[in-house]
Short mmCIF file of C-alpha atoms in Angstrom, two decimals:
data_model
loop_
_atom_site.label_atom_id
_atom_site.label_comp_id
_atom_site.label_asym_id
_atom_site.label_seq_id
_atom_site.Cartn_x
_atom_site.Cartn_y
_atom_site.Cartn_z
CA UNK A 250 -12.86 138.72 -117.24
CA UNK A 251 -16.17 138.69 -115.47
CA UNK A 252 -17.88 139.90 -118.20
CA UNK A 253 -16.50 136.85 -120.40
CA UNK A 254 -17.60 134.61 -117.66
CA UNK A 255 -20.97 136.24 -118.04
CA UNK A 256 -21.23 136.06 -122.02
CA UNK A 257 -20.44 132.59 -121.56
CA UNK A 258 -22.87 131.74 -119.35
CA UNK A 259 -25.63 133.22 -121.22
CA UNK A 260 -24.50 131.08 -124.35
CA UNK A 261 -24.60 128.02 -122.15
CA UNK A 262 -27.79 128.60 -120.73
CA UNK A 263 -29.42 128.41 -124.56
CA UNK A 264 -27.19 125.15 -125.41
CA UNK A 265 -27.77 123.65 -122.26
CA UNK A 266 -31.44 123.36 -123.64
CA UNK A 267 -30.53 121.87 -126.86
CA UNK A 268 -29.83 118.16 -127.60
CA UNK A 269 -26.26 117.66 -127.00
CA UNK A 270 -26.47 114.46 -128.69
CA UNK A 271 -26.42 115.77 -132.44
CA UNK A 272 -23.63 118.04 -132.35
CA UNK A 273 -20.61 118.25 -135.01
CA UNK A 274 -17.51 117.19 -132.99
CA UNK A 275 -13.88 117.13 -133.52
CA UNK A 276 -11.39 115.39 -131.56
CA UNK A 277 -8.76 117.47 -130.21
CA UNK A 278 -4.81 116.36 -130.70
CA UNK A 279 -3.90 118.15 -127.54
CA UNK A 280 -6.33 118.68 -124.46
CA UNK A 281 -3.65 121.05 -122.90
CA UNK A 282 -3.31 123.16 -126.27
CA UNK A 283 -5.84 126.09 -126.34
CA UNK A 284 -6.15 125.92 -129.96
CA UNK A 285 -8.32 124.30 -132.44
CA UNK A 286 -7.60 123.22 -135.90
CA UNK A 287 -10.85 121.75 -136.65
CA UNK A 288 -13.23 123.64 -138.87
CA UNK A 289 -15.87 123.61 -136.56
CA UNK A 290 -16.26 125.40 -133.19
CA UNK A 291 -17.14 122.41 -131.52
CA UNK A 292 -15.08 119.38 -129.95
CA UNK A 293 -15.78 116.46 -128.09
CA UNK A 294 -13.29 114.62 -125.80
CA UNK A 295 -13.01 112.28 -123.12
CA UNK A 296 -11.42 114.60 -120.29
CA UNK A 297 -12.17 112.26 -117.83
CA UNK A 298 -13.00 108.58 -117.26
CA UNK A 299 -16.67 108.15 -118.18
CA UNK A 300 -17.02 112.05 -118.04
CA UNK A 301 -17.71 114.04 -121.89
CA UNK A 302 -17.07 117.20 -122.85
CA UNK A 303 -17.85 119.64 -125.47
CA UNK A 304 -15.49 122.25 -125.58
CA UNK A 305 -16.32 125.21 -126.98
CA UNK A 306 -13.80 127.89 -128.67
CA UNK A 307 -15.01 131.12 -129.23
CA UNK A 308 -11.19 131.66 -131.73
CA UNK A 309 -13.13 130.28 -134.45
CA UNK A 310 -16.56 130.14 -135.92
CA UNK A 311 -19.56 127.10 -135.90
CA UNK A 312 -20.63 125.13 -138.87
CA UNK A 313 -21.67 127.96 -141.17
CA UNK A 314 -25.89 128.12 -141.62
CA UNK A 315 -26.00 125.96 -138.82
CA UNK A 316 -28.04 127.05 -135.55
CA UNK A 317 -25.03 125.82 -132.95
CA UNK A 318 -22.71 128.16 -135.35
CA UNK A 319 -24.94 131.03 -135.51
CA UNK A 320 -25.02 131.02 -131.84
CA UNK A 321 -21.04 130.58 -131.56
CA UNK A 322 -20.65 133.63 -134.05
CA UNK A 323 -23.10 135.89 -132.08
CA UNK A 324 -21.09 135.29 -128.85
CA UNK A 325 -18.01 135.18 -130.63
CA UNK A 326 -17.81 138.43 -131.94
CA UNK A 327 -18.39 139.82 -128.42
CA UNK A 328 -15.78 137.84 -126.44
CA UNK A 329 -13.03 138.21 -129.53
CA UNK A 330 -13.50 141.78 -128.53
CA UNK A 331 -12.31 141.58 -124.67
CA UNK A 332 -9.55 138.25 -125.04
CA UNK A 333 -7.89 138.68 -128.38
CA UNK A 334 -9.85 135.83 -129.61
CA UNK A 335 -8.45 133.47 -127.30
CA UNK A 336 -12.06 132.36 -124.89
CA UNK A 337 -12.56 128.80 -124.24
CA UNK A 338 -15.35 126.86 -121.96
CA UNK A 339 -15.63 123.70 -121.39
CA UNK A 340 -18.94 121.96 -120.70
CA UNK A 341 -19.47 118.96 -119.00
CA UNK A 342 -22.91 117.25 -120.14
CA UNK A 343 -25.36 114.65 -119.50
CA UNK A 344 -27.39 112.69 -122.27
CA UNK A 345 -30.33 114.00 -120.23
CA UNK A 346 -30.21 117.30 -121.84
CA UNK A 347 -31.29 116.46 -125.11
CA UNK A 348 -34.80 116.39 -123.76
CA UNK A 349 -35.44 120.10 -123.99
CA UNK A 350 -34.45 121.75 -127.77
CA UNK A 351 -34.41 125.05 -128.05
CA UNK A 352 -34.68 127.38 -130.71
CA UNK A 353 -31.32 128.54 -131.07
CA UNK A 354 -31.68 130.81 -134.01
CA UNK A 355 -33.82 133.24 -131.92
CA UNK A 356 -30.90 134.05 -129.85
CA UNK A 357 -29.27 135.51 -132.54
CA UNK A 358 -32.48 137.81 -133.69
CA UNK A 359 -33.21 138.92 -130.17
CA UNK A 360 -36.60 137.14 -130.04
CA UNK A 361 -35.86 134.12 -127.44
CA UNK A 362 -37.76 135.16 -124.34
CA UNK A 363 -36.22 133.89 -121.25
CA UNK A 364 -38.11 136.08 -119.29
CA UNK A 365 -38.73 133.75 -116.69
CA UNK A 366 -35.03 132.14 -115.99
CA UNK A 367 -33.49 132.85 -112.68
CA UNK A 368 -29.09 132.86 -112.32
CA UNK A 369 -28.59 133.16 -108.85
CA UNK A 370 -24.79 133.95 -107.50
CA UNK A 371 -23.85 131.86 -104.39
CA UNK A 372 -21.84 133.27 -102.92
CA UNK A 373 -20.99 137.64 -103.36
CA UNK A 374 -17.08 137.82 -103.38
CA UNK A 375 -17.07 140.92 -105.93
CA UNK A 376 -17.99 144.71 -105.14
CA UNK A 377 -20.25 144.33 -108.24
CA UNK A 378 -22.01 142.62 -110.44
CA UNK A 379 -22.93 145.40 -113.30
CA UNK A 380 -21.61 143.11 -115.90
CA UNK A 381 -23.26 140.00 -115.11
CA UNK A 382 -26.57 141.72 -114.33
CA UNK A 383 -26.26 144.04 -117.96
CA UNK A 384 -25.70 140.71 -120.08
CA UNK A 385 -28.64 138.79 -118.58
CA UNK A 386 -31.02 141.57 -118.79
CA UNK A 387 -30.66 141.44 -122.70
CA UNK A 388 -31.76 138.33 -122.87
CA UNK A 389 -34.26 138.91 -120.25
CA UNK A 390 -32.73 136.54 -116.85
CA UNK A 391 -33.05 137.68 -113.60
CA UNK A 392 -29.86 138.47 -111.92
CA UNK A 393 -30.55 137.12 -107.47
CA UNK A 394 -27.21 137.46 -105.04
CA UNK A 395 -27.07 134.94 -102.50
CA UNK A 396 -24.97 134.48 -99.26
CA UNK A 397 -24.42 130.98 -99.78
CA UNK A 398 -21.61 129.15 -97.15
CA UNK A 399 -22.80 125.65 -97.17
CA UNK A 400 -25.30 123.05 -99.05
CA UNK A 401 -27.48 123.74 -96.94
CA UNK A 402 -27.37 127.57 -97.60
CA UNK A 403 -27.39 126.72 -101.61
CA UNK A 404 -30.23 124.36 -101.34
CA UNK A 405 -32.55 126.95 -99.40
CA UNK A 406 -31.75 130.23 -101.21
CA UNK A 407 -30.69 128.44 -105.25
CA UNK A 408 -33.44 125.87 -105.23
CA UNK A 409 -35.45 127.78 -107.98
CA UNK A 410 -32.36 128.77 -110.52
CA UNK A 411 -32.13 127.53 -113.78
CA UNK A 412 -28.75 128.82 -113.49
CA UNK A 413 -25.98 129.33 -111.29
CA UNK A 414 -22.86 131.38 -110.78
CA UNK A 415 -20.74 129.04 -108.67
CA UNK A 416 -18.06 130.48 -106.15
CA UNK A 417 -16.65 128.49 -102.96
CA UNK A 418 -19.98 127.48 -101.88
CA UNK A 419 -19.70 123.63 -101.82
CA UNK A 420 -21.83 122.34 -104.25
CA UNK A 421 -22.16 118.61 -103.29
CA UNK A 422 -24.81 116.33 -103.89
CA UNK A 423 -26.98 117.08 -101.22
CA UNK A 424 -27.05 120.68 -103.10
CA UNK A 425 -27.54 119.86 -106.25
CA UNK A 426 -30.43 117.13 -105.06
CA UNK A 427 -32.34 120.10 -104.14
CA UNK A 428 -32.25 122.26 -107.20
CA UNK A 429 -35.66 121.65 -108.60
CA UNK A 430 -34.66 122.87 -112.16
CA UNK A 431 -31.20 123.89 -113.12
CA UNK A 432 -29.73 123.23 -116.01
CA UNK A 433 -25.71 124.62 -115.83
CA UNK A 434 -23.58 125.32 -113.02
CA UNK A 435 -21.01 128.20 -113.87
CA UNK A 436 -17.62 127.99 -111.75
CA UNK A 437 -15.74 131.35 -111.21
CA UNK A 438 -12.27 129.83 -112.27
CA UNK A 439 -10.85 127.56 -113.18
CA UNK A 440 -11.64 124.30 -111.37
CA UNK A 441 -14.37 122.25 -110.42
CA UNK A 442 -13.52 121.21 -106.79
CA UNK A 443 -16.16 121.90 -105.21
CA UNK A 444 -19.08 120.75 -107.27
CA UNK A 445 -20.12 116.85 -107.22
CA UNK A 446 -19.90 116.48 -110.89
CA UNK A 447 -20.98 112.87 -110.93
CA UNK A 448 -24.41 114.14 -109.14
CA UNK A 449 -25.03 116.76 -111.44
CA UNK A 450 -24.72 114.61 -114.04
CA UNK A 451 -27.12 112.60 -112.91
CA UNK A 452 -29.33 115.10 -112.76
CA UNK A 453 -28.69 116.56 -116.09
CA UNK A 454 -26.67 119.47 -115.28
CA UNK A 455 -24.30 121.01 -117.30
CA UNK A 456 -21.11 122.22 -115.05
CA UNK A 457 -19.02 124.63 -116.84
CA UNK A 458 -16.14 126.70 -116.17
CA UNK A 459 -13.38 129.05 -117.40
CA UNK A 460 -10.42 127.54 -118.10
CA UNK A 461 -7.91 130.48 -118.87
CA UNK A 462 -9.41 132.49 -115.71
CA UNK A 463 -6.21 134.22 -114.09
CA UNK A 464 -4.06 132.41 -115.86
CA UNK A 465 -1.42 135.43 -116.10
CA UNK A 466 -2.54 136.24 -112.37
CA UNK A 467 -1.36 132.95 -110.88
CA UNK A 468 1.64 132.78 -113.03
CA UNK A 469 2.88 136.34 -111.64
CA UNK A 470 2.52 135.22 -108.55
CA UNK A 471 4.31 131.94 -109.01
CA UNK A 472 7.14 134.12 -109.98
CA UNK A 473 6.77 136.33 -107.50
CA UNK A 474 7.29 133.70 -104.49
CA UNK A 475 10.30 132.13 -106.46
CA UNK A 476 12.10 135.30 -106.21
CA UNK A 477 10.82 136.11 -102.95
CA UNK A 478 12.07 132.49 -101.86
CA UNK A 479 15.52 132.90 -103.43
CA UNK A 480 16.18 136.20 -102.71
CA UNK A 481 14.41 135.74 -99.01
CA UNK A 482 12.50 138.96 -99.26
CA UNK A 483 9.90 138.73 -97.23
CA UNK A 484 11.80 137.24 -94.23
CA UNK A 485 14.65 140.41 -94.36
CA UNK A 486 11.78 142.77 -94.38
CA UNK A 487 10.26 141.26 -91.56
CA UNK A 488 14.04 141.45 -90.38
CA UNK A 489 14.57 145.15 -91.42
CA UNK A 490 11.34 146.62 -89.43
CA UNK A 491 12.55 144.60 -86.32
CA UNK A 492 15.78 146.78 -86.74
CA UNK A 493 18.18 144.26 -87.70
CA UNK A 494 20.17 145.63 -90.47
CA UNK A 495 22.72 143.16 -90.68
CA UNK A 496 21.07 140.58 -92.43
CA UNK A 497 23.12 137.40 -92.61
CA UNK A 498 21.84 134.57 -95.37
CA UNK A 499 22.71 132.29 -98.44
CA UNK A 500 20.73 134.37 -101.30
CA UNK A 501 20.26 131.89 -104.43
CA UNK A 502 19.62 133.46 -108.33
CA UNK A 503 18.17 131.93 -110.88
CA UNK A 504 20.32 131.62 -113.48
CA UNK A 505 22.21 128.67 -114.38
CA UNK A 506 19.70 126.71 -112.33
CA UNK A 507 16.95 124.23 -113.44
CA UNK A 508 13.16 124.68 -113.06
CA UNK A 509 10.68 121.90 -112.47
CA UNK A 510 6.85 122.07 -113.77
CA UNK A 511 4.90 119.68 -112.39
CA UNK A 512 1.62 119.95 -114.15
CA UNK A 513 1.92 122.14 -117.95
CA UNK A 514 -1.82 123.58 -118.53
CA UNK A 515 -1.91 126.99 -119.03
CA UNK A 516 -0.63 128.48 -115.92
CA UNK A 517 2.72 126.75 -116.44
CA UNK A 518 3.31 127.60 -119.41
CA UNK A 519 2.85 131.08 -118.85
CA UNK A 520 5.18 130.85 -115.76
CA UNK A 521 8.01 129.34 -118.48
CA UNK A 522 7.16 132.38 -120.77
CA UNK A 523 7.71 134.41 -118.05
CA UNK A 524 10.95 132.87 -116.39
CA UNK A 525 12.58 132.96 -120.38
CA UNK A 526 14.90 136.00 -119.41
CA UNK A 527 16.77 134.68 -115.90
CA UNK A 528 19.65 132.37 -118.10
CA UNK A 529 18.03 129.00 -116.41
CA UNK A 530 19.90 125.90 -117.25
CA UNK A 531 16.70 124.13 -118.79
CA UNK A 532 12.90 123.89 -117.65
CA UNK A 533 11.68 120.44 -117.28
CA UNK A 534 8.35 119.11 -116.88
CA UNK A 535 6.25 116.43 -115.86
CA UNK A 536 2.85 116.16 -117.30
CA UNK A 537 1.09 112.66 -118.72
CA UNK A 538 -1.05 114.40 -120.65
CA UNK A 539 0.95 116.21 -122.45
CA UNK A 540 3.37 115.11 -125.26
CA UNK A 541 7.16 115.37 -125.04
CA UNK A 542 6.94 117.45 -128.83
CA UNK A 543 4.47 119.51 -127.61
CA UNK A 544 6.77 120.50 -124.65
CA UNK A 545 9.89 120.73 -126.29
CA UNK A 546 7.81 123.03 -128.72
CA UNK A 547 7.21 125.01 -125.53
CA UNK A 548 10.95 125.17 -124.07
CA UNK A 549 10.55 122.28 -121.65
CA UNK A 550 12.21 118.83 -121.32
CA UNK A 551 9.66 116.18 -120.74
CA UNK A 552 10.35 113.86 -117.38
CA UNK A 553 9.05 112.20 -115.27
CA UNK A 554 8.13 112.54 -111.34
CA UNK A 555 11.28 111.18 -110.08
CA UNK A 556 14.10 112.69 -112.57
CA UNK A 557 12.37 116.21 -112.14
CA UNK A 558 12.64 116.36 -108.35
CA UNK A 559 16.03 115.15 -108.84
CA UNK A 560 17.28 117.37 -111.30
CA UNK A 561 15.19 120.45 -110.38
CA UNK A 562 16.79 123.53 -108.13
CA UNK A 563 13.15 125.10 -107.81
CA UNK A 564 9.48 122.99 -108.04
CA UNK A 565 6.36 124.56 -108.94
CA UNK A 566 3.42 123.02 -108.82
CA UNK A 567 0.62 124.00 -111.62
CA UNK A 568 -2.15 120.79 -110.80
CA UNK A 569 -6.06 120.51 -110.74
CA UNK A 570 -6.29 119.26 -107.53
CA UNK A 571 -7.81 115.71 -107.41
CA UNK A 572 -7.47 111.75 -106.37
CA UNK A 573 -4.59 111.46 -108.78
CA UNK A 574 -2.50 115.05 -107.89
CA UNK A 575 -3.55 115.04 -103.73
CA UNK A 576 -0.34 114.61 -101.86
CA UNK A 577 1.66 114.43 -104.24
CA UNK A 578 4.30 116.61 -102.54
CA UNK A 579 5.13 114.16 -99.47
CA UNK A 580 7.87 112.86 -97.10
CA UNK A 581 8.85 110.30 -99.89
CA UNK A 582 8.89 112.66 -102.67
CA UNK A 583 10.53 115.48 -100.66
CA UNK A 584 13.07 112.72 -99.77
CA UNK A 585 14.26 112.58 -103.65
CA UNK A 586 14.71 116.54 -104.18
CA UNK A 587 18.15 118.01 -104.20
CA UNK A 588 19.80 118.54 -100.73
#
């Protein structure tokens, strides 16, 4: 996965140069749906109010004999090899980058020197960094770890990077006020959180990330403290080592029973994949963004807030977290869940 993120960012680096403004776009009919039935590799959508995207998936190829498709086939045919064809980014943009073109077509021959581009790391959470370092040396980027814990920290040791492999450092505005020439933000993951988006859009900053980062990771362990909930494992081991072997307790099981998604991106969906075999009543879900067919397509009853934490024997949560999804999960909610 890191080496994805990697490939990735070295395609975003070149397009982050280019004019944004001319691209071929599609609409999508589904932001939650990873796939794309447009003949192009490119699609625009509002994602958020007054934000853009261009979404980029590496499943299919550009505009044939174009530049932006020569550059989606030359970074396509190494991520198809690693995720099954299934690699998507998302870039956030600003008009402002269509000040600096680029000539894309070099990429793809091996000529474009970039000799003198700096990705710094913020903050080193890994053991290594082989991959990333290996994939910008091709294209000849300077690879600089950083121990980045604040803006402060980001806007003394990042201030030079054209790029930048984003962590948990808190990239805020102060931060990105005092990056004298980047031009994309890469998040490990698969939020935003902690960047200012509106600030680097202001300062023409391209802030991508990886959407399907961990997405079978999380989901395991969604499942994983379900069971442990229902079957109270963790409390009779804690039980068991302080020698209390006769355990007491209401143990629950899962079948028969009805499972509430709030939120159905990609992590939930894998979670309903996953929770197919337990003989649940129904899965029910309550996303706005996501169409009743397209759930019921996907094995899950489409409701609302209130009827899911009324109906639901188990809640998981699957949200980006942000002013619409904070607190969500409070006294008055809690209040309308099953006794």
């Amino acid at each position: 996965m890191k080496k994805l993120v990697s490939l990735l960012l070295a395609m975003v680096m070149v397009l982050s140069l280019t004019a944004c403004g001319g691209l071929t776009t599609n609409t999508p009919t589904d932001t939650g749906s990873s796939s794309n039935t447009g003949s192009t590799a490119v699609e625009k959508t509002d994602v958020e109010e007054s934000k853009d995207a261009i979404h980029f998936d590496l499943s299919t190829t550009g505009p044939q004999g174009s530049l932006l498709g020569n550059v989606c086939d030359y970074f396509a045919n190494q991520v198809k090899e690693q995720s099954n064809g299934q690699m998507i980014v998302d870039v956030y943009y600003s008009s402002a980058l269509g000040s600096e073109a680029q000539n894309l077509e070099a990429l793809t021959a091996g000529t474009l020197d970039m000799g003198s581009y700096l990705v710094c790391v913020t903050d080193v959470r890994h053991a290594a960094y082989d991959i990333e370092r290996e994939t910008l040396e091709k294209i000849g980027a300077e690879l600089r770890l950083c121990s980045c814990k604040t803006a402060a920290d980001i806007a003394e040791q990042c201030a030079d990077a054209d790029a930048i492999l984003l962590d948990l450092a808190p990239m805020t505005a102060e931060a990105i006020g005092k990056l004298r020439k980047c031009k994309v933000i890469n998040r490990y993951g698969v939020g935003y959180e902690n960047v200012d988006l509106e600030a680097a859009s202001r300062a023409g900053i391209c802030v991508t990330y990886v959407p399907d980062y961990c997405t079978e990771d999380v989901s395991d362990h969604a499942l994983a403290l379900l069971l442990s909930c229902l079957r109270q494992t963790a409390l009779r081991d804690r039980r068991i080592r302080e020698g209390d072997w006769n355990i007491q307790g209401t143990g629950f099981r899962l079948a028969g029973k009805t499972l509430g998604l709030i939120g159905a991106g990609r992590i939930a969906r894998a979670l309903r994949r996953k929770v197919s075999g337990f003989g649940l009543r129904e899965v029910v879900a309550c996303d706005p963004y996501v169409s009743a067919e397209k759930l019921d397509g996907l094995g899950m009853r489409k409701v609302e807030l209130d009827e899911l934490l009324a109906v639901s024997d188990f809640v998981s949560l699957h949200l980006h977290a942000n002013a619409e999804t904070n607190g969500i999960i409070n006294r008055s909610t809690l209040a309308k869940m099953k006794e």
